[in-house]
Short mmCIF file of C-alpha atoms in Angstrom, two decimals:
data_model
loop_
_atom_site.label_atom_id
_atom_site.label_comp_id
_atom_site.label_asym_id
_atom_site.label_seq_id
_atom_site.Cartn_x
_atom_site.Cartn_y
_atom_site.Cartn_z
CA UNK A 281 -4.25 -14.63 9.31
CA UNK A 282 -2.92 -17.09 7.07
CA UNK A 283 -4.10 -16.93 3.16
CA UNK A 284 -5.28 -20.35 3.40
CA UNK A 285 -8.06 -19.63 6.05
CA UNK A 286 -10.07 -17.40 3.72
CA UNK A 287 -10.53 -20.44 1.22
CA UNK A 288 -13.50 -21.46 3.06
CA UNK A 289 -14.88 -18.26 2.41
CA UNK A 290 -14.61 -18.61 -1.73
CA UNK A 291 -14.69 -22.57 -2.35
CA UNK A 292 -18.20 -22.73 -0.88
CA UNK A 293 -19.35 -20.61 -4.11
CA UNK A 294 -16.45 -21.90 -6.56
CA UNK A 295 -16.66 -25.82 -6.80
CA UNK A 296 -14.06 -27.07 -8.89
CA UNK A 297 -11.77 -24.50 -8.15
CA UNK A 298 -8.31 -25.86 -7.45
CA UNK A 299 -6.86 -24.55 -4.44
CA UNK A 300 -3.31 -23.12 -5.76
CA UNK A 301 -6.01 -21.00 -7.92
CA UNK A 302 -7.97 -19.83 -4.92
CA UNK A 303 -5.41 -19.00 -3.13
CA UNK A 304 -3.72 -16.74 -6.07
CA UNK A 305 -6.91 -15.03 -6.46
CA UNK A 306 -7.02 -14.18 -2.37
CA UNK A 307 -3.62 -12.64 -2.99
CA UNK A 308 -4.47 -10.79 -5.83
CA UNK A 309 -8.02 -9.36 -4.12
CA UNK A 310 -5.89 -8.53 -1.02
CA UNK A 311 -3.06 -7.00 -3.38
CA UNK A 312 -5.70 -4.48 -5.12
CA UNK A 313 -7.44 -3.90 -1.65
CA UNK A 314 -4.59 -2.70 0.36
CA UNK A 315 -2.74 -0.41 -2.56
CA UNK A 316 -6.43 1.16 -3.81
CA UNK A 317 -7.40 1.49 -0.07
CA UNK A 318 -3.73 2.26 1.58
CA UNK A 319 -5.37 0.43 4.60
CA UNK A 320 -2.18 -1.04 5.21
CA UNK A 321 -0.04 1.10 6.67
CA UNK A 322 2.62 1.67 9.57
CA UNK A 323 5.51 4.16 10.80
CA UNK A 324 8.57 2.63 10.56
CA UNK A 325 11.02 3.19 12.93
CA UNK A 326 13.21 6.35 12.62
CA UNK A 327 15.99 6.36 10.47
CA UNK A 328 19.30 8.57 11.38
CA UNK A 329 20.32 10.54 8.25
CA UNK A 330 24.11 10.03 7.20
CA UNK A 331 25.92 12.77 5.81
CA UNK A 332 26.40 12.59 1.71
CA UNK A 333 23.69 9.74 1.83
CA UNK A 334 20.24 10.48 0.26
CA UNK A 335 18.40 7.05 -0.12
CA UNK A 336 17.35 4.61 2.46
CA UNK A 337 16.08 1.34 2.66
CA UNK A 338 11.89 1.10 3.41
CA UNK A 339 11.70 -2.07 5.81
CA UNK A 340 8.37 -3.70 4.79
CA UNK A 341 7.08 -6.91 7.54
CA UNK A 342 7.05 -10.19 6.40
CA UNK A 343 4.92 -11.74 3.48
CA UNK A 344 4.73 -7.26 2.28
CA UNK A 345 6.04 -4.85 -0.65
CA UNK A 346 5.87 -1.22 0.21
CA UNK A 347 3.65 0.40 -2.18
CA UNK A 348 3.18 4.19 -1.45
CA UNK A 349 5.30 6.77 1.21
CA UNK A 350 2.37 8.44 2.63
CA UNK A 351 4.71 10.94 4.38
CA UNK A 352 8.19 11.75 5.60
CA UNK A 353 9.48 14.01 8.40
CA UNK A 354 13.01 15.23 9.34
CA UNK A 355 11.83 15.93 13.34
CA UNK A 356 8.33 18.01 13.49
CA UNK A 357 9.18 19.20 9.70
CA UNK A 358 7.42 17.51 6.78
CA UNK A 359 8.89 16.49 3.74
CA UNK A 360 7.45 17.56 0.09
CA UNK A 361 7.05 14.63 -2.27
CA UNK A 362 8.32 15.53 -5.90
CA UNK A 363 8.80 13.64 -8.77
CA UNK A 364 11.96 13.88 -10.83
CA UNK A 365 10.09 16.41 -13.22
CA UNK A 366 9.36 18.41 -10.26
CA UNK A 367 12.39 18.20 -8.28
CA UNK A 368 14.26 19.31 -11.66
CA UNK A 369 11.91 23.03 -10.98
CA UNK A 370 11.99 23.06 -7.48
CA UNK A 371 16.07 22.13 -7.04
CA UNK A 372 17.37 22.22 -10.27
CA UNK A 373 20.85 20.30 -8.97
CA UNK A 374 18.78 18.18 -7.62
CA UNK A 375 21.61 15.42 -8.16
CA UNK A 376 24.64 17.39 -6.31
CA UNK A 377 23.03 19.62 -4.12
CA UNK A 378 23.39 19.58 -0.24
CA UNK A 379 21.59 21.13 2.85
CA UNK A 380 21.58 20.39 6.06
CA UNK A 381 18.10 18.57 5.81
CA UNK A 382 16.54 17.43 3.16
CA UNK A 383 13.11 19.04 2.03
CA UNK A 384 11.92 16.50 -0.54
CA UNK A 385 11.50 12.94 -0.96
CA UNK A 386 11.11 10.37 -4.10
CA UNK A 387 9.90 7.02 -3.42
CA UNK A 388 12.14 4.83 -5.74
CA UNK A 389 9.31 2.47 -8.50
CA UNK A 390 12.05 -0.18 -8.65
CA UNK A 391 12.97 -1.13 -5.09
CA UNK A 392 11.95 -0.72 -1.73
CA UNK A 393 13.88 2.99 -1.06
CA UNK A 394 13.47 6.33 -0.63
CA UNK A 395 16.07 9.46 -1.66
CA UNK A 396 15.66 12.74 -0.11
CA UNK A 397 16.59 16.41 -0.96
CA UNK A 398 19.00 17.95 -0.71
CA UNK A 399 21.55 15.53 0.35
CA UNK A 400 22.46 15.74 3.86
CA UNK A 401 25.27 17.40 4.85
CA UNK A 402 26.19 18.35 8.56
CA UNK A 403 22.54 16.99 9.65
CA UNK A 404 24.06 16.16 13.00
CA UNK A 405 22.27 12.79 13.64
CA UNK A 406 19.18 14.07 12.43
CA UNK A 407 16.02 11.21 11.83
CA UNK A 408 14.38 10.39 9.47
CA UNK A 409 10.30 9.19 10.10
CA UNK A 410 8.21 7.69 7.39
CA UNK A 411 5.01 6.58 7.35
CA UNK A 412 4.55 3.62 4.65
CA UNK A 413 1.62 1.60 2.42
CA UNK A 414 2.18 -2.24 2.23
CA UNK A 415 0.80 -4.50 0.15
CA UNK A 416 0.66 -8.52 0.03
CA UNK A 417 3.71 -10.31 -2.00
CA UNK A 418 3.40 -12.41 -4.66
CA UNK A 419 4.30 -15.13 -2.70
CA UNK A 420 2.55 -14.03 0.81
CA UNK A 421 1.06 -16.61 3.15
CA UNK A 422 -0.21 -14.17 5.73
CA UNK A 423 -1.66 -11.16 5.64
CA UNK A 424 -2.20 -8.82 8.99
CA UNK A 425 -5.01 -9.69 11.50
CA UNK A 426 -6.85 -6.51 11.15
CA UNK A 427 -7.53 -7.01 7.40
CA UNK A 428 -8.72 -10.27 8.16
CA UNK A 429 -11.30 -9.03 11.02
CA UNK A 430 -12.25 -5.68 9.55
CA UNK A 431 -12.47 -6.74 5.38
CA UNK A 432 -12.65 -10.11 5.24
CA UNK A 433 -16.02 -10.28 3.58
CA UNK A 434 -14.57 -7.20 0.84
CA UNK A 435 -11.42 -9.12 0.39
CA UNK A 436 -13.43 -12.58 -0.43
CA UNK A 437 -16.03 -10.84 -2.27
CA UNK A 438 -12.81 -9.41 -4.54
CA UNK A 439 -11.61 -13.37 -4.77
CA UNK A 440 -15.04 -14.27 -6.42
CA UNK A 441 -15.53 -11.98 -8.32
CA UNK A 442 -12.07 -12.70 -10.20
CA UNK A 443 -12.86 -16.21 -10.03
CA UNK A 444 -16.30 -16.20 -11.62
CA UNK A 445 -15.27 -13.89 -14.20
CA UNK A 446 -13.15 -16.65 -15.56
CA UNK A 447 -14.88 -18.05 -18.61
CA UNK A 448 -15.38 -21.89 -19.51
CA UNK A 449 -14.67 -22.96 -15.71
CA UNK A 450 -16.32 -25.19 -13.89
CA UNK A 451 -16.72 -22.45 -11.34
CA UNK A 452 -17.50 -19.48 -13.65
CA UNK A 453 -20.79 -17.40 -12.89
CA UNK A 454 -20.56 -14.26 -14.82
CA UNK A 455 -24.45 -13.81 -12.96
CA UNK A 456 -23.14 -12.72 -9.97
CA UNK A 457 -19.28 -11.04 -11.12
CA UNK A 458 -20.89 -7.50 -10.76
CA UNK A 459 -22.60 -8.55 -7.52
CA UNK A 460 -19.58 -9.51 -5.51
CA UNK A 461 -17.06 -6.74 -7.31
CA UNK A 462 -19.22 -4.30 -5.82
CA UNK A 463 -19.06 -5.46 -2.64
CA UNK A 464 -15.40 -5.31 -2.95
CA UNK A 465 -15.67 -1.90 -4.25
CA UNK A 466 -17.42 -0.71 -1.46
CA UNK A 467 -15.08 -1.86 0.76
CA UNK A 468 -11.96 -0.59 -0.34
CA UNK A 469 -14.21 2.69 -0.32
CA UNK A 470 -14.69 2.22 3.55
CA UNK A 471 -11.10 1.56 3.97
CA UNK A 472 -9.98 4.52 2.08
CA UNK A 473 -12.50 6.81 4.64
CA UNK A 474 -10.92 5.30 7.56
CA UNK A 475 -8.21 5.99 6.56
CA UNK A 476 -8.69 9.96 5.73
CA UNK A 477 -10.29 9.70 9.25
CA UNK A 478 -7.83 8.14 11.37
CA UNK A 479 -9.96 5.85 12.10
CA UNK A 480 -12.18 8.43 14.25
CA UNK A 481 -15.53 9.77 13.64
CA UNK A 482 -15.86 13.02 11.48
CA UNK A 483 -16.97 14.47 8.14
CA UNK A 484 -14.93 14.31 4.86
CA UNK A 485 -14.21 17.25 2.80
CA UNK A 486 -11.20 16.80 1.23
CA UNK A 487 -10.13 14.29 -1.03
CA UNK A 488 -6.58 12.17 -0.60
CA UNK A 489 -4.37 12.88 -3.66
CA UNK A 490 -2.30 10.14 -4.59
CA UNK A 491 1.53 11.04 -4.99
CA UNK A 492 2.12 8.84 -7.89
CA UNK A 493 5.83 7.65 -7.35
#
């Protein structure tokens, strides 16, 4: 769905706001939605591990960043995600040392990558599987269908709310800020249980704990 089509959505209750605003503000909503929520997420396709090579590029689809590695597997075997703190306890040559598959993985904060642990060394064409959180770019003019369909209303609630809070605009409404940033709280709160769910019926217990990279 292009970013443009959800302008009808926040113009009708922002009159006088100019459209290169709008249309920052849908970003921005969508942006927080999708890296609170994780909603937006796919398996990439696998990735053959290369002897003395421990980082590899995370593809991300058009108009995306990849936010968060929600998991990693070498085969049926999942990998541990450390930080550099941790991986210093857990592998203290952490830098040097080799294995024949890695056990650990770091997403990299700076660009789109991830290194694993140990470095590979006689993994004999083994693959690599991840499973990866996008969010919107700065300069997206999409985003995917589903979030469209399933949290529109969330995502244009979020758009308000930003745009009302602005103060001395022609738009501004501080009235009903609270109003619509709930809404968009309660989304991303749906979004997050579907996504602990798999999207199928059942009872949370247990938490998801962010990894933090």
């Amino acid at each position: 769905m292009l970013i443009d089509d959800f302008l009808s959505y926040v113009l009708v209750e922002t009159p006088g706001c100019p459209i290169p605003m709008a249309r920052m503000q849908v970003i921005s909503a969508a942006d927080e939605f999708c890296r609170q929520s994780r909603c937006w997420n796919e398996f990439q396709d696998f990735i053959t591990l290369v002897d003395g090579v421990n980082e590899y590029d995370i593809d991300s689809p058009a108009d995306a960043v990849a936010h968060v590695v929600l998991g990693a597997w070498v085969g049926s075997v999942a990998l541990t995600p450390a930080s550099i703190a941790e991986l210093q306890l857990v592998l203290p040559a952490w830098r040097v040392a080799t294995g024949n598959l890695p056990r650990y993985y770091n997403k990299m904060l700076d660009r789109s990558s991830i290194a694993v642990y140990p470095i590979p060394a006689g993994s004999l064409g083994a693959q690599l599987s991840l499973r990866v959180s996008y969010a919107p770019s700065a300069s997206a003019k999409t985003i995917p269908d589903f979030l469209a369909e399933r949290y529109r209303e969330a995502i244009a609630s979020g758009t308000k709310s930003r745009l009302m809070a602005m103060p001395g605009q022609p738009w501004s409404n501080p009235s009903l800020v609270s109003y619509y940033r709930d809404i968009f709280v309660s989304g991303m709160a749906i979004a997050q249980a579907e996504l602990l769910h798999e999207q199928s019926p059942g009872l949370v217990t247990v938490r998801p704990r962010a990894f933090g990279f």
